[in-house]
Coordinates of C-alpha atoms and ligand atoms in Angstrom, one line a residue:
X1 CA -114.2 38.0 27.4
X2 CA -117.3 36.5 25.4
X3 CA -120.9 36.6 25.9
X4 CA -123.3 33.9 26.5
X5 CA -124.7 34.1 22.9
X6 CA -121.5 34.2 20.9
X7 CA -120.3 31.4 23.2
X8 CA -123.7 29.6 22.1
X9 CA -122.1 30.4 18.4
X10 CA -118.3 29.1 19.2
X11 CA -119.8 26.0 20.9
X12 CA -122.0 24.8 17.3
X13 CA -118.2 26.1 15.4
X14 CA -116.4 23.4 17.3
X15 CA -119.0 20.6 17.3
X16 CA -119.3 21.2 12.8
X17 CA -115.3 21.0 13.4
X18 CA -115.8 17.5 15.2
X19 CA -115.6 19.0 18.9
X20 CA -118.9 17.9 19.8
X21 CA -120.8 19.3 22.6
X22 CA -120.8 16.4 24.8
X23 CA -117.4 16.1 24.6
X24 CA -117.1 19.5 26.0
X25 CA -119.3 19.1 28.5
X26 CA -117.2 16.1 30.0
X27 CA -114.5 18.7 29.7
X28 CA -116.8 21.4 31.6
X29 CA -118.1 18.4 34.2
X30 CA -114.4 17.6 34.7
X31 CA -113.7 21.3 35.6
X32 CA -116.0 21.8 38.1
X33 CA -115.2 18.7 39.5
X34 CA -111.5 20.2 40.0
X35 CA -113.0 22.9 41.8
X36 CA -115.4 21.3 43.8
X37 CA -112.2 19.1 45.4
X38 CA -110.0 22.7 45.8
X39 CA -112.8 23.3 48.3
X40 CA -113.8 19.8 49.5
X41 CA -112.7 17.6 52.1
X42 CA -112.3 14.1 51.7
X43 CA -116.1 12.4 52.8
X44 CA -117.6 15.9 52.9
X45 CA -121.4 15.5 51.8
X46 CA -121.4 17.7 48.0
X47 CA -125.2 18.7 47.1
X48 CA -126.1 19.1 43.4
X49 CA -128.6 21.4 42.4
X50 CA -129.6 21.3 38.7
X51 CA -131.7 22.4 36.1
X52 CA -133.1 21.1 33.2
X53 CA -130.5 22.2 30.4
X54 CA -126.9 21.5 29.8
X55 CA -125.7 23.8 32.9
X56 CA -127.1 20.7 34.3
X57 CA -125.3 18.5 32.4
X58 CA -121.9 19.5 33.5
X59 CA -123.3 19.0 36.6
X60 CA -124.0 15.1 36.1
X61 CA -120.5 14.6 34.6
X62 CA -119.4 16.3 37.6
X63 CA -121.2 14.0 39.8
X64 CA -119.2 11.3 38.4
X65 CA -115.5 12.8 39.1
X66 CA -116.3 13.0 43.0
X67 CA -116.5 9.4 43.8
X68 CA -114.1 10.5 47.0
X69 CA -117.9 12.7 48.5
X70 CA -121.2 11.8 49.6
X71 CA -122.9 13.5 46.3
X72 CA -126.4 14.0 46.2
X73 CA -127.9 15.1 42.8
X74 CA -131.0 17.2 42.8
X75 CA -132.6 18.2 39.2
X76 CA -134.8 20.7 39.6
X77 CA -138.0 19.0 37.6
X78 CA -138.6 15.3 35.6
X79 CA -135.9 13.2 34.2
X80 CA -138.1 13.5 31.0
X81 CA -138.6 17.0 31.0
X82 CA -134.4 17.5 30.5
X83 CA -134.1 19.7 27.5
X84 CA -130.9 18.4 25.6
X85 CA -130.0 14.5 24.9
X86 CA -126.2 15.2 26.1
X87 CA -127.5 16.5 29.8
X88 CA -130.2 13.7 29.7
X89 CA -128.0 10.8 28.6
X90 CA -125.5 11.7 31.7
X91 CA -128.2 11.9 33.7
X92 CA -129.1 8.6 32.7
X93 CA -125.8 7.5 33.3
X94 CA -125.6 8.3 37.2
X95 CA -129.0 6.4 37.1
X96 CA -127.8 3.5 35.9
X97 CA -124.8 3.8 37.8
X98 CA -126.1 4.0 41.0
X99 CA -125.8 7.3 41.8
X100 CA -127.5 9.3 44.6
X101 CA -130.2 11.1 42.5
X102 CA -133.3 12.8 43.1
X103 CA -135.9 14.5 40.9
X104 CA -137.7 17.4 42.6
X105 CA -141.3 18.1 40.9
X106 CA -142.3 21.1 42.9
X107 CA -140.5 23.9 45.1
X108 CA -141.7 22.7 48.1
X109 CA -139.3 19.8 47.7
X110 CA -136.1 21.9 47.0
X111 CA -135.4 21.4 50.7
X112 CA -131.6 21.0 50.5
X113 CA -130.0 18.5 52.2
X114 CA -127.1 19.3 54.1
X115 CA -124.0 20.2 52.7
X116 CA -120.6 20.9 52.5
X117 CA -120.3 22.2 49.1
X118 CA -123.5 22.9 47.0
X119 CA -123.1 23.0 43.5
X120 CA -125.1 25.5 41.4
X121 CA -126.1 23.8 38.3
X122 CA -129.5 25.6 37.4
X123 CA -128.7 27.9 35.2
X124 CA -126.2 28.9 33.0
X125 CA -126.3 31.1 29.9
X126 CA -129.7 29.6 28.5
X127 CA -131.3 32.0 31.1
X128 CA -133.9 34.3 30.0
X129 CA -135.7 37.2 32.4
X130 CA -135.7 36.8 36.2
X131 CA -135.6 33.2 37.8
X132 CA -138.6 31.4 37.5
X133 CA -139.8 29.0 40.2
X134 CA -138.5 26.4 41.9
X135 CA -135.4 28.0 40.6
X136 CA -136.2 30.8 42.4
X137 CA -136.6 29.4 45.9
X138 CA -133.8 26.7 45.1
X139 CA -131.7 30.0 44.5
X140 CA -132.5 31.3 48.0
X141 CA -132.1 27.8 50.0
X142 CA -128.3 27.8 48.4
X143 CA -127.6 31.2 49.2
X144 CA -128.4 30.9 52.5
X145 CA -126.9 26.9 52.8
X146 CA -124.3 27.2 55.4
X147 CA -121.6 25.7 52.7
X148 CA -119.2 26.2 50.1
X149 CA -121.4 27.5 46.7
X150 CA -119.9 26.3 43.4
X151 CA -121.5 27.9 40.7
X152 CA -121.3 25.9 37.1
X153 CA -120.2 28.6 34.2
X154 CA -122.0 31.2 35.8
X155 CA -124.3 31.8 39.0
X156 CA -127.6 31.0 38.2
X157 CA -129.9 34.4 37.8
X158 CA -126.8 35.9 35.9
X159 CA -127.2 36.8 32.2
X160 CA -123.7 36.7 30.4
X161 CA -125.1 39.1 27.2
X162 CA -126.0 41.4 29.7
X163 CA -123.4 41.1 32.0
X164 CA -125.8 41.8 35.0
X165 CA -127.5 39.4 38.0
X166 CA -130.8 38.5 38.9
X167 CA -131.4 40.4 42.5
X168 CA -132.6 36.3 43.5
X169 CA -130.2 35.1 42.0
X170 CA -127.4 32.5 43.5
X171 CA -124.6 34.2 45.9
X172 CA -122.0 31.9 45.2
X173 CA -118.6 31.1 47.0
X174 CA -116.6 30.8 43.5
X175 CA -117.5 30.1 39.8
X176 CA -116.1 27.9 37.1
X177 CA -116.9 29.8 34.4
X178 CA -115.5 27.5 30.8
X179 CA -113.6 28.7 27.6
X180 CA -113.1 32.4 28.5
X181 CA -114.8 35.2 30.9
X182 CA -118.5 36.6 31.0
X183 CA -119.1 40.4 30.9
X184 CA -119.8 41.0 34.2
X185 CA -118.3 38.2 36.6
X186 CA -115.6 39.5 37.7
X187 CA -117.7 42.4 39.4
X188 CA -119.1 39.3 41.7
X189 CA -118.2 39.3 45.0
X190 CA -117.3 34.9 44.0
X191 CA -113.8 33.8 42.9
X192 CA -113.9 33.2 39.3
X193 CA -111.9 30.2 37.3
X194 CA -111.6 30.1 33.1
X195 CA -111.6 26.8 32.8
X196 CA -110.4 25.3 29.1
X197 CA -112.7 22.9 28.0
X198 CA -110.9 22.1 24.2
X199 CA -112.8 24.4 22.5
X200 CA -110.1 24.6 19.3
X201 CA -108.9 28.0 18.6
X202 CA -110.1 27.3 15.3
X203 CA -114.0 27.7 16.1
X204 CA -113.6 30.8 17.2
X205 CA -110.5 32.3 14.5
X206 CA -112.1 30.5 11.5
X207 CA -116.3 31.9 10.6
X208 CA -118.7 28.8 11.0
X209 CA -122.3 28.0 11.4
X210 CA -122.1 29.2 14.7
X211 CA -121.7 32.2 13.3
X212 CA -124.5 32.4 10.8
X213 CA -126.6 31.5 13.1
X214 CA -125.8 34.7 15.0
X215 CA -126.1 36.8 12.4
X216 CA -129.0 36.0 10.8
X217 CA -132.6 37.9 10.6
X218 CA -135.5 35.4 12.0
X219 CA -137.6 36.8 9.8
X220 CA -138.0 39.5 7.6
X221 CA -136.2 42.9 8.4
X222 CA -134.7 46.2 7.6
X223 CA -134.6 48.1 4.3
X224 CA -131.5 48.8 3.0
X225 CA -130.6 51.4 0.7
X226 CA -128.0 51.0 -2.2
X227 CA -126.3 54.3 -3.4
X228 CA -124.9 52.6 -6.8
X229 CA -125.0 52.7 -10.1
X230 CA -123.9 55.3 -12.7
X231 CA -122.6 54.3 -15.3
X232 CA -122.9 50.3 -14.2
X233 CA -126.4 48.8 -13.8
X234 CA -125.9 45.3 -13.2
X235 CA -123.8 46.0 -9.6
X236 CA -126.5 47.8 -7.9
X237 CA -129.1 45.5 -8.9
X238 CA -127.3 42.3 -7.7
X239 CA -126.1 44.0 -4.1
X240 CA -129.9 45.3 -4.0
X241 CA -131.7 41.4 -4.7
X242 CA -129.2 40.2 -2.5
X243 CA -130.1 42.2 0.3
X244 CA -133.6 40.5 -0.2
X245 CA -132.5 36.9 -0.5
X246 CA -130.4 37.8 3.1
X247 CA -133.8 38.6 4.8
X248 CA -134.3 42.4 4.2
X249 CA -137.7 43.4 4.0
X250 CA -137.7 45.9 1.4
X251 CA -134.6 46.7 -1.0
X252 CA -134.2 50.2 -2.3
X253 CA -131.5 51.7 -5.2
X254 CA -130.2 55.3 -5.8
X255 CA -129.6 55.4 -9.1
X256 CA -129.1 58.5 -12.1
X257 CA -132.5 58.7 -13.7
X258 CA -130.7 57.8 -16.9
X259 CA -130.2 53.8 -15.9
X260 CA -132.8 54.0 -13.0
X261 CA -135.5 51.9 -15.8
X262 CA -132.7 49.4 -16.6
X263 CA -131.9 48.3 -12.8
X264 CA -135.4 48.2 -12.3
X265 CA -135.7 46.2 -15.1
X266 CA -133.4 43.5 -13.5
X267 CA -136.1 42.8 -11.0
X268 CA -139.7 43.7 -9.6
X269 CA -138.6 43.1 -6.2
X270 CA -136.6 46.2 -6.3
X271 CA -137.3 49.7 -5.8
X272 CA -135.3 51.9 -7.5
X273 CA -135.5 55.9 -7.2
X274 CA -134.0 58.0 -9.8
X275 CA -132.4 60.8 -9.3
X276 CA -132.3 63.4 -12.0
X277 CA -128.5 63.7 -12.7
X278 CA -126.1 61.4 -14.5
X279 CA -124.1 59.9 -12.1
X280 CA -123.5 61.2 -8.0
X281 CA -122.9 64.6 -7.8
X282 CA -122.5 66.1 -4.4
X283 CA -125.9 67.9 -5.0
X284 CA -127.8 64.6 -5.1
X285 CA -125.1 63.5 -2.1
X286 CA -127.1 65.8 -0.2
X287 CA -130.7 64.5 -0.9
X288 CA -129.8 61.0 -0.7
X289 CA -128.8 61.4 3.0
X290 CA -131.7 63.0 4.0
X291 CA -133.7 60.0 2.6
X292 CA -131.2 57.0 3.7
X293 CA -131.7 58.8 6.9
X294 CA -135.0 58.6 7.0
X295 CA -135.7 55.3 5.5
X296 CA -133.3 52.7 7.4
X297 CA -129.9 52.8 8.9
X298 CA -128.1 50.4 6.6
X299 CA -126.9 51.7 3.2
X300 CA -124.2 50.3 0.7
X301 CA -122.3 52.6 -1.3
X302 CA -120.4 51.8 -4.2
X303 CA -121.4 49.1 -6.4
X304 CA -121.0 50.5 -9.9
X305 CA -120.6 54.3 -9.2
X306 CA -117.7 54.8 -11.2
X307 CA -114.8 56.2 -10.5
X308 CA -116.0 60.4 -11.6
X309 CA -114.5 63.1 -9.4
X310 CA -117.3 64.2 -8.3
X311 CA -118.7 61.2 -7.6
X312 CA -116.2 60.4 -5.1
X313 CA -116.8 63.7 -4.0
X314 CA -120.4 62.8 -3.4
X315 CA -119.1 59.8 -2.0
X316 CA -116.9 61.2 0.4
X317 CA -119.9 64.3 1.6
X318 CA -122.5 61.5 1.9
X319 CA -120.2 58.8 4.4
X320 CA -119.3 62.4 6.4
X321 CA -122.8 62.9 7.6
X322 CA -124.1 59.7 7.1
X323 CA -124.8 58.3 11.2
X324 CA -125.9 54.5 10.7
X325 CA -124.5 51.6 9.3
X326 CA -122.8 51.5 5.4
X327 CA -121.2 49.0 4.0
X328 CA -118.4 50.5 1.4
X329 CA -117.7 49.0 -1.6
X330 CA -115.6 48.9 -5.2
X331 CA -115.3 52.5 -6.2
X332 CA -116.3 54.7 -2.9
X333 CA -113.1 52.9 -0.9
X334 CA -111.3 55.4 -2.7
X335 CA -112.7 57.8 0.0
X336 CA -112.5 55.9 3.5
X337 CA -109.0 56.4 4.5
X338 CA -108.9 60.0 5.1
X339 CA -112.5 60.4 6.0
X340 CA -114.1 61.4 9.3
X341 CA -117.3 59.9 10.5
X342 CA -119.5 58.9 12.9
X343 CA -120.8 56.3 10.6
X344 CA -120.0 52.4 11.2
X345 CA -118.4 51.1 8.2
X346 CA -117.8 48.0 6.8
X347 CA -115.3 48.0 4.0
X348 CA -115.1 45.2 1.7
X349 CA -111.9 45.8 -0.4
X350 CA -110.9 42.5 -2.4
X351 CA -106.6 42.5 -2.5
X352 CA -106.4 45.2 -5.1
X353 CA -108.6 47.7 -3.7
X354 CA -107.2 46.9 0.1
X355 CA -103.7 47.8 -1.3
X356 CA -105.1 51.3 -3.1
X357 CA -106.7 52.0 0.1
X358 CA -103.1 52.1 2.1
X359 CA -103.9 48.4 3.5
X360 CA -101.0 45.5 3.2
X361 CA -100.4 43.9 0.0
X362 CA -101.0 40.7 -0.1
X363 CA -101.9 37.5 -2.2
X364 CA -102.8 35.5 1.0
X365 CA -104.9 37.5 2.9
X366 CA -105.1 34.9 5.9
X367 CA -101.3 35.1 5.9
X368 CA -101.8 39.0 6.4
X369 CA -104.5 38.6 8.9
X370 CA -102.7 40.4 11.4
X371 CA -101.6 43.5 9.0
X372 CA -105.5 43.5 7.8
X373 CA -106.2 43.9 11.8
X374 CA -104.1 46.8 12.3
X375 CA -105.2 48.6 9.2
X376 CA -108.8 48.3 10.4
X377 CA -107.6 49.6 13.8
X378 CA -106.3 52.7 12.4
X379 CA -108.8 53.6 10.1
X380 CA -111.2 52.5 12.8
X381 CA -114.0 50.7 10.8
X382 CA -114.3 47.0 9.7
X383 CA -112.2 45.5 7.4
X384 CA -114.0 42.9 5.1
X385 CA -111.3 41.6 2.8
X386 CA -112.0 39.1 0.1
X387 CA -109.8 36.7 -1.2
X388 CA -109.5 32.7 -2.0
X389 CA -110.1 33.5 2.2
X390 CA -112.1 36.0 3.7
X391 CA -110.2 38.4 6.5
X392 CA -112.6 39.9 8.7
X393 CA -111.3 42.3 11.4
X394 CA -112.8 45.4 13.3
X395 CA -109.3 46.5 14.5
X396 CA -109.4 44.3 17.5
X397 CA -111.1 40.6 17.1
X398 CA -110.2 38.8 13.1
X399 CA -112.0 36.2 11.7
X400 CA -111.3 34.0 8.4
X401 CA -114.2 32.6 6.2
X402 CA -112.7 29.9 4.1
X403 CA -116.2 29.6 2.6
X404 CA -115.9 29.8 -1.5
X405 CA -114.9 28.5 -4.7
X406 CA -112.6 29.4 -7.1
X407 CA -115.5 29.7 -9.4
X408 CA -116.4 33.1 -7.4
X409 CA -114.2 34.5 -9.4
X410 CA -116.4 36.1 -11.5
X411 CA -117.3 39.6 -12.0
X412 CA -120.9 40.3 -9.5
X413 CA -119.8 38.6 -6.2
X414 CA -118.5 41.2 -4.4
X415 CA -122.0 43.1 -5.0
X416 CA -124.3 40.1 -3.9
X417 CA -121.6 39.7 -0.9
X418 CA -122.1 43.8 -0.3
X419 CA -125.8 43.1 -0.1
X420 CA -126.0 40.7 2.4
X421 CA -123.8 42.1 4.8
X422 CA -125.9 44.9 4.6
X423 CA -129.2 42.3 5.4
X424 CA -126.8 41.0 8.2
X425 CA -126.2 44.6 9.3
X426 CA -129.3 45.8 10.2
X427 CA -129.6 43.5 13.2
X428 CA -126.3 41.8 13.9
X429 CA -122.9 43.6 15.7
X430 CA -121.2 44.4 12.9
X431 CA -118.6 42.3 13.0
X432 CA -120.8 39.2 13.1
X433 CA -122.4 40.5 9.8
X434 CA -119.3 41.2 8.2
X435 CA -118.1 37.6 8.9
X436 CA -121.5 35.8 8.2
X437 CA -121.7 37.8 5.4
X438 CA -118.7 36.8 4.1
X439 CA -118.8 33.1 4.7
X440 CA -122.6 32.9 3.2
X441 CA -121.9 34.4 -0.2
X442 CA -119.1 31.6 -0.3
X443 CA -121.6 29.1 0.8
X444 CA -123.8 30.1 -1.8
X445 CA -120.9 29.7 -4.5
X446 CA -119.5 26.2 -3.1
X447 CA -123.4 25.0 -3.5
X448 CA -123.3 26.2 -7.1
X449 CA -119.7 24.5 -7.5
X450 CA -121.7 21.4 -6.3
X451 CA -123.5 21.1 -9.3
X452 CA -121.1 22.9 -12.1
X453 CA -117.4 24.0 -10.6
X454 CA -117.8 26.6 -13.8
X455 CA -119.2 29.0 -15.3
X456 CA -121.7 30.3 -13.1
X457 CA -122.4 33.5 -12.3
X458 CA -123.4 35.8 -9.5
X459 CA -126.9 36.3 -10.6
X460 CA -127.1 32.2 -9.9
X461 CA -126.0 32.7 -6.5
X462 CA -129.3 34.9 -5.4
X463 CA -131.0 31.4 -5.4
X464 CA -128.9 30.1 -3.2
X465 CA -128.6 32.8 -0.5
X466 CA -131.3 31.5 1.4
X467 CA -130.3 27.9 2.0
X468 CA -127.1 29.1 3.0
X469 CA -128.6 31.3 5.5
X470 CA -131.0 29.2 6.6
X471 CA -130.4 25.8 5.7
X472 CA -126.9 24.7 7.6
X473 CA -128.0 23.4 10.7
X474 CA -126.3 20.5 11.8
X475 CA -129.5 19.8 14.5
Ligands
LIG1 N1 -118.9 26.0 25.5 C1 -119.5 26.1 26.6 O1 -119.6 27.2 27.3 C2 -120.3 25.0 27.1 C3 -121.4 25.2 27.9 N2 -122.1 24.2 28.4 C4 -123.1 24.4 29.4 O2 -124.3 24.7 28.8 C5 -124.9 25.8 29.5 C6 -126.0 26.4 28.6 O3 -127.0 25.4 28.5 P1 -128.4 25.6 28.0 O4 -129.1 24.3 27.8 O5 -128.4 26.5 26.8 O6 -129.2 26.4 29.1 P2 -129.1 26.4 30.7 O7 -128.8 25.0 31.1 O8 -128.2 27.5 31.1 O9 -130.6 26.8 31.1 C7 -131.7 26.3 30.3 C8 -132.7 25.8 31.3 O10 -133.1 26.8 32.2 C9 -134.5 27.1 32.1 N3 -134.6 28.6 32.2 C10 -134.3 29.5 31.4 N4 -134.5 30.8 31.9 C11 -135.0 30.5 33.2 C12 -135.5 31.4 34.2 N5 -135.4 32.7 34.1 N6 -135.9 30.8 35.4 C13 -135.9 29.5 35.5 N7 -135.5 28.6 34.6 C14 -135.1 29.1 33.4 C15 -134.9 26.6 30.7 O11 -136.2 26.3 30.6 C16 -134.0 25.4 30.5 O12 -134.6 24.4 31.2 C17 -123.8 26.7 29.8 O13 -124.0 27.7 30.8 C18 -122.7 25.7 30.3 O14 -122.9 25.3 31.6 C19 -122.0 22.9 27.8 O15 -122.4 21.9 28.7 C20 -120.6 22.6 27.4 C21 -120.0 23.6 26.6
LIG2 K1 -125.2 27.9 37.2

């Protein structure tokens, strides 16, 4: 099962691993093609109905697999008003070629001609809100076409995030729906086929730009909280700035009183608020909540609290009653395998602290991918583990970032890679932070390597957090 918008994120992972999108939509045309003959008889007149965006363009490849029917192509709109070069160049093509096609400007025109099969190729998962006209009335002449309805991925009016259909939406006979099943079809009174259209497993196993993409803030939001520090400065600080450089608003640290002037002192985009003990006591544990509560629902424990019992104590009190979103870190993974919580937590153990958790040990986490996905399913929280690859795993769905450089190696990576999760986090499923996360602290290292494979350090990677973010589209 995938939704429309991580399948938007799989598609831009195949094309950045050479599967480009036109190629799967000769794939997807193909496939509804096949489906189109399973209900077609030789010389039967097949209708196109499209719209203006690549739901349409699997429709015009389509066109061109049915030589063996009297095809007609509608699109719904102007030949220059076609939204995407791949749905517009086969448009082109049938054009050129020859092919029966006719533009339809207004919705008095979406008279449909008649037909054996109509094809449903107005909308597909670039829908947003209720069909607009002519779809609208172009949705109501095919439901009521006294033919076979072939819906392309989905039936137009149906939003695959939501899993839900537009009351006007198309009433079709039987959809092709491509790569794997919408939330929601199957409830349709239509028979559904998965088509495969060569998506490689890789684009969805292996973290991409795809991914980024759906993980990261538009603009400026959330404000998350970092419980760290006591007795190290220098980790709070960098999880805390890159927090900021991942798109949080505002960036707050917990700190003792006694080191609260030296993290601030790392940065004036910081706010740091002492609190008047020496390191996390359970005391302060208390406090803390109530204000992480009340501020945001994203905080990161653990960079530089130190290893104290009673800080883990505190640790262990706070993540108990803590409700929102935390992502766990260096010392306070001590505390996540026995603990019960209604928090969501992403845990982001490099190999050492995985094993010391009661995780597999291994020195190639990707080979271990499978034992890091049932250790996340039985403490039932996400699994973030860093290595020369990334294993990302929420118990049920694993993802590898092979983002990085060996040059990561040093100390202050796992803090700046704490921080942006926790950016990511405030908006995105968790998972999809985790893995973003993950795979953009490595981008930011491999465009450090760029310049100088060594000797840079985490504090140099802040700089580069945003390009990574932001800066990867391959449009
Ligand atoms: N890997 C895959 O699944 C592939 C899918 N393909 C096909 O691409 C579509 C998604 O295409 P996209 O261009 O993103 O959007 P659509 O064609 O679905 O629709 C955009 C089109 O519709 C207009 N529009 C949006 N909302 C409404 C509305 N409520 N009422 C009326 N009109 C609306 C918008 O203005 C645009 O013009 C996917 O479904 C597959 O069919 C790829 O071809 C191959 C890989
Ligand atoms: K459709």
């Amino acid at each position: 099962m995938i939704t429309g918008e991580r399948m938007a994120a799989v598609d831009e992972n195949a094309a950045a691993l050479g599967v480009s999108r036109k190629q799967l939509m000769e794939s997807s045309g193909h496939a509804v093609a096949r489906e189109v003959r399973a209900v077609a008889d030789p010389g039967d007149r097949v209708v196109v109905v499209a719209g203006r965006g690549n739901n349409g363009g699997d429709a015009f490849v389509a066109a061109r697999f049915l030589d063996d029917y009297e095809v007609t192509t509608l699109l719904l709109g102007r030949a220059a008003q076609i939204g995407t070069d791949i749905a517009r160049e086969n448009w082109d093509a049938l054009e050129r070629a020859d092919y029966d096609t006719r533009e339809v400007t207004d919705s008095s025109g979406v008279a449909l001609p008649d037909a054996d099969v109509v094809v449903d190729a107005m909308l597909g998962t670039g829908i947003s809100g209720d069909l607009r006209e002519p779809a609208a009335t172009a949705a109501a002449a095919i439901t009521e076409a006294d033919a076979t309805v072939v819906a392309v991925d989905v039936p137009s009016g149906f939003d695959a995030d939501a899993g839900d259909h537009a009351d006007n939406g198309v009433e079709a006979d039987r959809v092709v729906t491509f790569h794997d099943a919408k939330p929601g079809l199957a409830a349709l009174d239509a028979a559904v086929t998965v088509a495969d259209i060569g998506i490689p497993v890789a684009a969805e196993r292996f973290v991409g730009p795809g991914d980024v993409r759906l993980a990261r803030p538009d603009g400026r939001d959330g404000r998350p909280y970092v419980i760290g520090g006591g007795p190290y400065t220098g980790a709070p600080a960098l999880a805390a700035q890159a927090a900021l450089r991942a798109g949080a608003e505002l960036s707050f640290v917990a700190a003792p009183d006694s080191i609260a002037g030296e993290i601030q002192g790392y940065s004036e985009d910081l706010i740091v608020q002492p609190y008047d003990s020496d390191v996390l006591t359970p005391a302060v544990a208390d406090d803390l909540l109530e204000t992480a509560e009340r501020y945001d629902d994203v905080v990161v424990i653990g960079p530089g609290l130190g290893t104290a019992d009673e800080t883990l104590e505190a640790a262990r009190q706070f993540l108990a009653s803590y409700t929102g979103r935390a992502v766990v870190d260096a010392d306070a993974l001590e505390v996540v395998s026995d603990l019960e919580t209604d928090a969501t937590l992403v845990c982001t153990p490099n190999r050492r602290e995985l094993a010391r958790m009661g995780g597999p040990e291994a020195d190639d986490l990707a080979a271990a991918a499978d034992e890091i996905e049932a250790f996340a399913a039985e403490i039932g929280h996400i699994v973030l583990a860093k290595g020369a690859n990334d294993v990302i795993s929420d118990g049920e769905r694993t993802r590898i970032s092979r983002s990085g450089t060996v040059g990561m190696t040093v100390g202050g990576t796992g803090d700046t890679l704490a921080g942006i999760v926790a950016a990511l986090l405030e908006h995105a499923d968790p998972l999809d932070a985790a893995a973003a996360g993950a795979h953009v602290n490595g981008l930011a290292g491999e465009r450090l390597a760029a310049a100088d494979e060594h000797g840079f350090l985490a504090s140099d990677m802040l700089a580069e957090l945003p390009a990574a973010l932001w800066g990867g589209d391959d449009e």
